[in-house]
Short mmCIF file of C-alpha atoms in Angstrom, two decimals:
data_model
loop_
_atom_site.label_atom_id
_atom_site.label_comp_id
_atom_site.label_asym_id
_atom_site.label_seq_id
_atom_site.Cartn_x
_atom_site.Cartn_y
_atom_site.Cartn_z
CA MET A 1 4.33 -6.48 19.56
CA ALA A 2 2.58 -6.28 16.21
CA LYS A 3 3.15 -9.16 13.84
CA LYS A 4 5.85 -8.25 11.35
CA VAL A 5 5.09 -8.83 7.69
CA THR A 6 7.69 -11.36 6.64
CA CYS A 7 8.06 -14.05 4.01
CA LYS A 8 8.19 -17.60 5.34
CA GLN A 9 11.07 -19.59 3.87
CA CYS A 10 10.39 -22.77 1.89
CA ASP A 11 11.73 -25.85 3.72
CA GLU A 12 12.19 -27.62 0.34
CA LYS A 13 10.68 -30.90 1.54
CA LYS A 14 9.80 -33.28 -1.26
CA PRO A 15 7.55 -33.95 -2.99
CA THR A 16 5.77 -30.90 -1.50
CA CYS A 17 7.12 -28.26 0.87
CA THR A 18 5.35 -27.71 4.20
CA ASN A 19 4.02 -24.23 3.32
CA CYS A 20 2.40 -25.47 0.10
CA ARG A 21 0.94 -28.55 1.78
CA GLN A 22 -0.59 -26.50 4.61
CA HIS A 23 -1.91 -23.92 2.15
CA ALA A 24 -3.35 -26.53 -0.24
CA VAL A 25 -1.58 -25.42 -3.40
CA ILE A 26 0.58 -27.29 -5.87
CA CYS A 27 4.23 -26.80 -4.88
CA ASP A 28 6.53 -25.02 -7.35
CA TYR A 29 9.47 -26.82 -5.73
CA ALA A 30 8.13 -30.17 -6.88
CA THR A 31 8.98 -29.35 -10.51
CA GLU A 32 12.13 -27.95 -12.03
CA SER A 33 11.25 -25.14 -14.40
CA THR A 34 12.25 -21.63 -15.27
CA ALA A 35 9.61 -18.99 -14.48
CA PRO A 36 8.37 -17.28 -17.65
CA SER A 37 7.48 -13.61 -17.69
CA ARG A 38 3.79 -14.56 -17.76
CA PRO A 39 3.00 -17.42 -15.33
CA SER A 40 1.31 -20.36 -17.00
CA ARG A 41 -1.83 -22.05 -15.83
CA GLY A 42 0.12 -24.99 -14.45
CA GLN A 43 2.04 -22.78 -12.05
CA TYR A 44 -0.99 -21.95 -9.95
CA ARG A 45 -3.90 -24.19 -9.15
CA PHE A 46 -5.54 -25.24 -5.94
CA ARG A 47 -5.41 -28.83 -4.74
CA GLN A 48 -8.47 -30.95 -5.37
CA SER A 49 -10.91 -30.92 -2.48
CA LYS A 50 -14.45 -31.93 -1.65
CA TYR A 51 -15.43 -28.29 -2.21
CA GLU A 52 -14.25 -28.46 -5.82
CA ILE A 53 -16.10 -26.26 -8.26
CA GLN A 54 -16.30 -27.98 -11.63
CA ILE A 55 -16.23 -25.67 -14.62
CA ASP A 56 -16.63 -26.90 -18.16
CA PRO A 57 -13.84 -25.10 -20.06
CA SER A 58 -15.82 -25.36 -23.28
CA THR A 59 -18.67 -23.30 -21.84
CA PRO A 60 -18.13 -19.54 -22.14
CA ASP A 61 -18.89 -17.34 -19.16
CA THR A 62 -21.33 -14.85 -20.61
CA THR A 63 -22.07 -13.17 -17.31
CA SER A 64 -18.60 -11.86 -16.56
CA ILE A 65 -17.39 -8.40 -17.43
CA GLN A 66 -14.49 -8.62 -19.86
CA SER A 67 -11.17 -7.50 -18.43
CA SER A 68 -8.80 -5.16 -20.22
CA SER A 69 -5.81 -7.31 -19.27
CA PRO A 70 -2.34 -6.06 -20.20
CA GLY A 71 -1.60 -9.15 -22.29
CA PRO A 72 -3.53 -11.26 -24.78
CA THR A 73 -3.66 -14.42 -22.63
CA PRO A 74 -7.22 -14.85 -21.22
CA PRO A 75 -7.62 -15.86 -17.58
CA PRO A 76 -7.71 -19.66 -17.23
CA PRO A 77 -10.78 -21.22 -15.56
CA LEU A 78 -10.58 -21.81 -11.81
CA GLU A 79 -10.53 -25.58 -11.34
CA SER A 80 -10.81 -25.89 -7.57
CA ILE A 81 -10.44 -23.79 -4.45
CA SER A 82 -10.50 -24.40 -0.73
CA LEU A 83 -13.60 -23.28 1.12
CA ALA A 84 -11.55 -20.87 3.26
CA ASP A 85 -10.01 -19.19 0.22
CA LEU A 86 -13.34 -19.11 -1.60
CA HIS A 87 -14.71 -17.21 1.40
CA LEU A 88 -11.83 -14.71 1.16
CA PHE A 89 -12.31 -14.28 -2.58
CA HIS A 90 -16.06 -13.73 -2.20
CA HIS A 91 -15.47 -11.17 0.56
CA TYR A 92 -12.93 -9.34 -1.57
CA VAL A 93 -15.18 -9.05 -4.62
CA THR A 94 -18.41 -8.22 -2.79
CA THR A 95 -17.13 -6.04 0.04
CA MET A 96 -13.40 -5.38 0.37
CA ALA A 97 -12.67 -4.11 -3.15
CA SER A 98 -14.98 -1.13 -2.70
CA THR A 99 -12.98 0.01 0.34
CA LEU A 100 -9.97 0.66 -1.92
CA THR A 101 -11.89 3.39 -3.74
CA ASP A 102 -14.58 4.47 -1.26
CA GLY A 103 -17.03 2.96 -3.74
CA GLN A 104 -15.87 5.18 -6.62
CA ASP A 105 -14.40 2.87 -9.27
CA PRO A 106 -16.08 3.56 -12.64
CA LYS A 107 -13.56 1.37 -14.49
CA HIS A 108 -14.19 -1.54 -12.10
CA LEU A 109 -10.44 -1.91 -11.68
CA TRP A 110 -10.43 -3.40 -8.19
CA ASP A 111 -13.62 -5.46 -8.19
CA VAL A 112 -13.44 -6.90 -11.73
CA HIS A 113 -10.15 -6.46 -13.56
CA VAL A 114 -7.72 -7.08 -10.71
CA PRO A 115 -9.44 -10.34 -9.61
CA GLN A 116 -9.43 -11.55 -13.23
CA TRP A 117 -5.75 -10.68 -13.54
CA GLY A 118 -5.20 -12.84 -10.47
CA PHE A 119 -6.11 -15.94 -12.48
CA VAL A 120 -3.28 -15.11 -14.89
CA PHE A 121 -0.76 -13.76 -12.38
CA PRO A 122 -0.70 -15.78 -9.12
CA SER A 123 0.82 -13.00 -7.01
CA ILE A 124 -2.24 -10.80 -7.50
CA LEU A 125 -4.66 -13.52 -6.40
CA HIS A 126 -2.65 -14.34 -3.29
CA LEU A 127 -2.35 -10.66 -2.35
CA ILE A 128 -6.04 -9.83 -2.75
CA LEU A 129 -6.83 -12.85 -0.57
CA ALA A 130 -4.31 -11.58 2.00
CA LEU A 131 -5.93 -8.15 1.94
CA SER A 132 -9.39 -9.68 2.22
CA ALA A 133 -8.29 -11.71 5.26
CA LEU A 134 -6.94 -8.58 6.96
CA HIS A 135 -10.21 -6.74 6.28
CA LEU A 136 -12.12 -9.61 7.89
CA ALA A 137 -9.72 -9.46 10.85
CA HIS A 138 -10.55 -5.75 11.13
CA GLN A 139 -14.29 -6.49 11.03
CA HIS A 140 -14.17 -9.49 13.39
CA PRO A 141 -11.63 -8.88 16.18
CA ALA A 142 -12.51 -12.16 17.89
CA LEU A 143 -11.23 -14.05 14.84
CA ARG A 144 -8.27 -11.77 14.26
CA ALA A 145 -5.57 -14.41 14.84
CA GLN A 146 -7.21 -16.86 12.44
CA TYR A 147 -7.55 -14.30 9.65
CA GLN A 148 -4.06 -12.91 10.19
CA ASN A 149 -2.63 -16.41 9.78
CA GLN A 150 -4.47 -16.73 6.48
CA ALA A 151 -3.23 -13.30 5.42
CA ASP A 152 0.37 -14.14 6.29
CA ALA A 153 0.24 -17.37 4.29
CA HIS A 154 -1.14 -15.66 1.20
CA PHE A 155 1.25 -12.73 1.57
CA THR A 156 4.20 -15.12 1.66
CA PHE A 157 3.11 -16.84 -1.55
CA GLY A 158 2.22 -13.53 -3.19
CA VAL A 159 5.62 -11.98 -2.58
CA ARG A 160 7.44 -15.15 -3.56
CA SER A 161 5.63 -15.50 -6.88
CA VAL A 162 6.10 -11.86 -7.93
CA THR A 163 9.76 -11.95 -6.95
CA THR A 164 10.40 -14.76 -9.44
CA VAL A 165 9.28 -12.61 -12.39
CA LEU A 166 10.74 -9.22 -11.43
CA ALA A 167 13.82 -9.85 -13.55
CA SER A 168 11.51 -10.52 -16.52
CA LEU A 169 9.62 -7.20 -16.31
CA ASN A 170 8.31 -6.39 -19.79
CA GLU A 171 5.43 -4.68 -21.57
CA ASP A 172 3.21 -7.75 -21.19
CA ASN A 173 3.52 -8.23 -17.44
CA CYS A 174 4.42 -4.75 -16.13
CA GLN A 175 0.82 -3.89 -15.16
CA TYR A 176 0.51 -7.16 -13.25
CA ILE A 177 3.78 -6.55 -11.42
CA TYR A 178 2.85 -2.93 -10.65
CA ILE A 179 -0.54 -3.93 -9.21
CA SER A 180 1.19 -6.63 -7.16
CA ALA A 181 3.56 -4.00 -5.73
CA VAL A 182 0.64 -1.71 -4.90
CA LEU A 183 -1.19 -4.57 -3.19
CA ILE A 184 1.92 -5.38 -1.14
CA CYS A 185 1.91 -1.76 0.09
CA PHE A 186 -1.81 -2.02 0.90
CA VAL A 187 -1.17 -5.19 2.91
CA TYR A 188 1.54 -3.38 4.84
CA PHE A 189 -0.86 -0.56 5.81
CA ALA A 190 -3.67 -3.03 6.53
CA HIS A 191 -1.54 -4.90 9.08
CA GLY A 192 -1.54 -1.66 11.06
CA PRO A 193 1.29 0.23 12.78
CA ARG A 194 4.12 -1.94 14.03
CA THR A 195 6.53 -1.30 16.86
CA GLY A 196 9.67 0.57 15.83
CA GLU A 197 8.56 1.11 12.21
CA PHE A 198 7.46 4.60 11.15
CA LEU A 199 7.10 4.28 7.36
CA VAL A 200 10.27 6.08 6.26
CA PHE A 201 12.45 5.59 9.30
CA SER A 202 12.90 2.85 11.85
CA GLU A 203 14.33 2.32 15.30
CA THR A 204 16.65 -0.30 13.83
CA GLY A 205 17.87 -0.59 10.26
CA GLN A 206 16.00 0.29 7.10
CA ALA A 207 12.26 0.93 7.27
CA GLU A 208 10.24 -1.91 5.74
CA TRP A 209 7.71 0.29 3.99
CA LEU A 210 10.47 2.42 2.47
CA VAL A 211 11.84 -0.69 0.77
CA LEU A 212 8.39 -1.30 -0.74
CA MET A 213 8.07 2.29 -1.95
CA ARG A 214 11.46 2.11 -3.63
CA GLY A 215 10.36 -1.08 -5.35
CA VAL A 216 7.27 0.63 -6.76
CA ARG A 217 9.41 3.55 -7.92
CA SER A 218 11.81 1.22 -9.71
CA ILE A 219 8.97 -0.52 -11.55
CA LEU A 220 7.38 2.79 -12.58
CA GLU A 221 10.62 4.31 -13.79
CA SER A 222 11.26 1.41 -16.15
CA ARG A 223 7.76 0.97 -17.65
CA ARG A 224 5.67 4.04 -16.78
CA ALA A 225 4.04 4.48 -20.22
CA GLU A 226 3.03 0.83 -20.51
CA ILE A 227 1.78 0.65 -16.92
CA PHE A 228 -0.50 3.68 -17.09
CA SER A 229 -2.41 2.55 -20.16
CA GLY A 230 -5.69 0.77 -20.72
CA VAL A 231 -7.70 0.36 -17.54
CA LEU A 232 -4.82 1.92 -15.55
CA ALA A 233 -4.75 5.07 -17.68
CA PRO A 234 -5.18 8.21 -15.51
CA GLU A 235 -8.68 9.64 -15.46
CA GLU A 236 -9.34 13.19 -16.50
CA LEU A 237 -9.61 15.47 -13.50
CA GLU A 238 -13.03 16.90 -12.77
CA GLY A 239 -13.51 20.57 -12.14
CA ALA A 240 -11.99 21.66 -8.85
CA ALA A 241 -14.46 21.89 -5.99
CA GLU A 242 -14.77 25.25 -4.27
CA VAL A 243 -13.19 25.18 -0.83
CA SER A 244 -15.51 26.58 1.84
CA ASP A 245 -14.46 29.56 3.93
CA GLU A 246 -14.08 27.33 6.98
CA LEU A 247 -11.82 24.86 5.16
CA ALA A 248 -9.90 27.71 3.53
CA GLU A 249 -9.11 29.22 6.95
CA GLU A 250 -8.01 25.83 8.25
CA LEU A 251 -5.81 25.31 5.19
CA GLU A 252 -4.18 28.70 5.58
CA ARG A 253 -3.34 27.94 9.22
CA HIS A 254 -1.53 24.80 8.12
CA LYS A 255 0.35 26.58 5.35
CA GLY A 256 1.29 29.45 7.66
CA ARG A 257 2.88 27.00 10.11
CA ILE A 258 4.72 25.29 7.26
CA ARG A 259 6.10 28.64 6.10
CA ASP A 260 7.33 29.28 9.65
CA VAL A 261 9.27 26.01 9.51
CA GLN A 262 10.63 27.00 6.12
CA LEU A 263 12.00 30.27 7.50
CA LEU A 264 13.48 28.48 10.50
CA ILE A 265 15.31 25.96 8.33
CA ARG A 266 16.62 28.68 6.03
CA ALA A 267 18.03 30.53 9.02
CA GLU A 268 19.73 27.42 10.41
CA THR A 269 21.13 26.02 7.15
CA ASP A 270 24.22 27.41 5.44
CA ASP A 271 24.58 24.80 2.71
CA GLU A 272 22.66 26.09 -0.33
CA VAL A 273 22.06 22.60 -1.73
CA ILE A 274 20.53 21.40 1.55
CA LYS A 275 18.54 24.62 1.88
CA GLU A 276 17.11 24.12 -1.62
CA MET A 277 16.21 20.50 -0.82
CA TYR A 278 14.18 21.55 2.24
CA ASP A 279 12.62 24.47 0.36
CA SER A 280 11.46 22.09 -2.36
CA ALA A 281 10.04 19.65 0.19
CA LEU A 282 8.10 22.36 2.05
CA GLU A 283 6.85 24.08 -1.11
CA GLY A 284 5.68 20.70 -2.37
CA LEU A 285 4.01 20.00 0.97
CA GLN A 286 2.02 23.23 0.75
CA GLU A 287 0.88 22.24 -2.75
CA THR A 288 -0.14 18.83 -1.45
CA PHE A 289 -2.19 20.46 1.32
CA ASP A 290 -3.92 22.55 -1.38
CA GLU A 291 -4.80 19.43 -3.37
CA VAL A 292 -5.96 17.49 -0.31
CA TYR A 293 -8.26 20.32 0.75
CA ARG A 294 -9.77 20.51 -2.73
CA MET A 295 -10.50 16.79 -2.46
CA ARG A 296 -11.97 17.23 1.00
CA ALA A 297 -14.16 20.04 -0.32
CA ALA A 298 -15.45 17.60 -2.94
CA GLY A 299 -16.32 15.12 -0.19
CA LYS A 300 -13.44 12.77 -0.91
CA HIS A 301 -11.55 11.43 2.08
CA GLY A 302 -9.72 8.32 3.21
CA VAL A 303 -8.19 6.17 0.51
CA ASN A 304 -9.07 8.77 -2.15
CA LEU A 305 -6.22 10.88 -0.76
CA MET A 306 -3.64 8.07 -0.96
CA HIS A 307 -2.06 9.18 -4.25
CA LEU A 308 -1.67 12.75 -2.97
CA VAL A 309 -0.37 12.00 0.52
CA ILE A 310 1.97 9.16 -0.43
CA GLY A 311 2.85 10.99 -3.65
CA TRP A 312 4.65 13.72 -1.68
CA LEU A 313 6.93 11.10 -0.09
CA TYR A 314 7.40 9.31 -3.41
CA ARG A 315 8.71 12.49 -5.04
CA ARG A 316 11.29 13.23 -2.37
CA PRO A 317 14.90 12.75 -3.51
CA GLU A 318 17.14 10.15 -1.94
CA GLY A 319 19.07 12.89 -0.15
CA PHE A 320 15.96 13.86 1.82
CA ILE A 321 14.92 10.24 2.45
CA GLY A 322 18.43 9.47 3.67
CA ARG A 323 18.19 12.27 6.22
CA LEU A 324 14.89 10.84 7.45
CA GLU A 325 16.45 7.41 7.82
CA ALA A 326 19.28 9.02 9.80
CA LYS A 327 16.67 10.79 11.98
CA ASP A 328 18.00 14.25 11.11
CA PRO A 329 16.01 16.72 13.30
CA LEU A 330 15.18 19.09 10.43
CA ALA A 331 13.98 16.27 8.16
CA LEU A 332 11.87 14.78 10.97
CA THR A 333 10.35 18.21 11.63
CA VAL A 334 9.25 18.45 7.99
CA LEU A 335 7.85 14.90 8.14
CA ALA A 336 5.80 15.82 11.22
CA TYR A 337 3.89 18.42 9.19
CA TRP A 338 3.32 15.85 6.45
CA ALA A 339 1.89 13.46 9.07
CA ILE A 340 -1.03 15.87 9.55
CA LEU A 341 -2.32 14.66 6.18
CA LEU A 342 -2.57 11.08 7.49
CA LYS A 343 -5.29 12.33 9.83
CA TYR A 344 -7.56 12.97 6.85
CA MET A 345 -7.21 9.34 5.74
CA GLN A 346 -8.58 7.83 8.96
CA SER A 347 -11.94 7.00 7.38
CA SER A 348 -10.14 4.21 5.52
CA TRP A 349 -9.62 1.02 7.54
CA LEU A 350 -6.19 0.70 5.92
CA MET A 351 -4.91 3.87 7.59
CA LYS A 352 -6.31 3.56 11.12
CA GLY A 353 -3.82 4.76 13.71
CA TRP A 354 -1.02 5.60 11.30
CA ASP A 355 -1.16 9.37 11.93
CA GLU A 356 -0.64 9.04 15.70
CA HIS A 357 1.92 6.27 15.33
CA VAL A 358 4.15 8.14 12.86
CA LEU A 359 3.98 11.43 14.77
CA ALA A 360 4.69 9.75 18.12
CA GLY A 361 7.70 8.08 16.53
CA ILE A 362 8.93 11.42 15.20
CA ARG A 363 8.61 13.08 18.60
CA ALA A 364 10.40 10.21 20.35
CA SER A 365 13.26 10.44 17.84
CA LEU A 366 13.72 14.21 18.14
CA PRO A 367 16.15 15.71 20.66
CA GLU A 368 14.32 17.49 23.47
CA GLN A 369 15.31 20.95 22.22
CA HIS A 370 13.67 20.32 18.82
CA ARG A 371 10.31 19.00 20.03
CA SER A 372 8.71 22.42 20.38
CA ARG A 373 8.95 22.79 16.60
CA ILE A 374 6.34 20.10 16.03
CA GLY A 375 3.81 21.55 18.45
CA TRP A 376 1.35 22.27 15.64
CA PRO A 377 1.24 18.72 14.22
CA ILE A 378 0.89 17.34 17.76
CA GLU A 379 -2.02 19.69 18.45
CA CYS A 380 -3.70 18.74 15.16
CA ILE A 381 -3.42 14.98 15.68
CA PHE A 382 -3.35 14.42 19.44
CA GLY A 383 -5.21 17.49 20.69
CA ASN A 384 -4.67 17.70 24.44
CA ARG A 385 -3.42 14.13 24.75
CA GLN A 386 0.20 13.21 25.35
CA PRO A 387 1.81 11.85 22.16
CA VAL A 388 3.24 8.49 23.20
CA ILE A 389 3.99 5.44 21.08
CA ALA A 390 1.18 2.98 21.74
CA GLU A 391 1.88 -0.57 22.84
CA LEU A 392 1.06 -2.68 19.80
CA SER A 393 -0.22 -6.23 19.96
#
């Protein structure tokens, strides 16, 4: 069974809880205070250790690139850090950050600004260290358990610290909270597929990732203009790359199969509202395939497709998502064709195995008489192999 991403509860031991003592951070529980919208320096500092890095606060750092932080408060100096966490931070900045953009980050969002924001907003720092630990686990399978334990500890603290300020979402901290939510989603993908969880539906209860996506949506809906400003402002789109004849033929095969599903659903659905909902989903899916193939033609794969592929799910109304959660055969059939797009993200370590896992879960959840309808996605992703849900460790 894959390890489930969960938050570890504080045991409230005094003067320092067990989690904080093991993780070598100053315990929030030790002091009674109300969390401000922007965490203060005193809320997050590492315990003194023999690996302490002494920084003279009166000496300016002239070598760093200035961050376009959402608020006016400059990042406080890092007083001390454990050797293990310093290793994770170094790996994130020098190696891991570039994997979030396939090396294409002209604004230096992930390798400069986000780490600097982490010194102001503790959740961000914990979450990038969690992500860094999972990347090291991916690179060094023999040390996987060790790095996953580090990732779980940082994830727990990251989620806990952002949860305390969610109620205080404002124009000063909304970018920090949004980036924290995005990082939480990245950590979920980086942990890899987990038994019984298929992104938007689950074998039992509500899907974990769906809860995360709804959280991101809620944050965006309340502060979209403020979030997508400054360094997070959308970049102007470059001229569309010309899709080769080979890719164009492949794209048309996909869209033709999607249109077949559209006709099938129209024939089987009498309710005009439901019919319109599926029409909208399938029309939007064809448009997403168009955009993905333009990106592929421009040589962009993997994580560069994240906003397009996940964007289709994000835009689906609650009525459609509810049918997926209920494992409605028509909704699952539509999702199977969306899962094809996950195949084109496999060059990113974050997305390894998700295409097969989601599609196998869809097939297992469909009644036998409906499985023939997803023959095309199965052929695209599994080829001649039998689509079975893999045993996850």
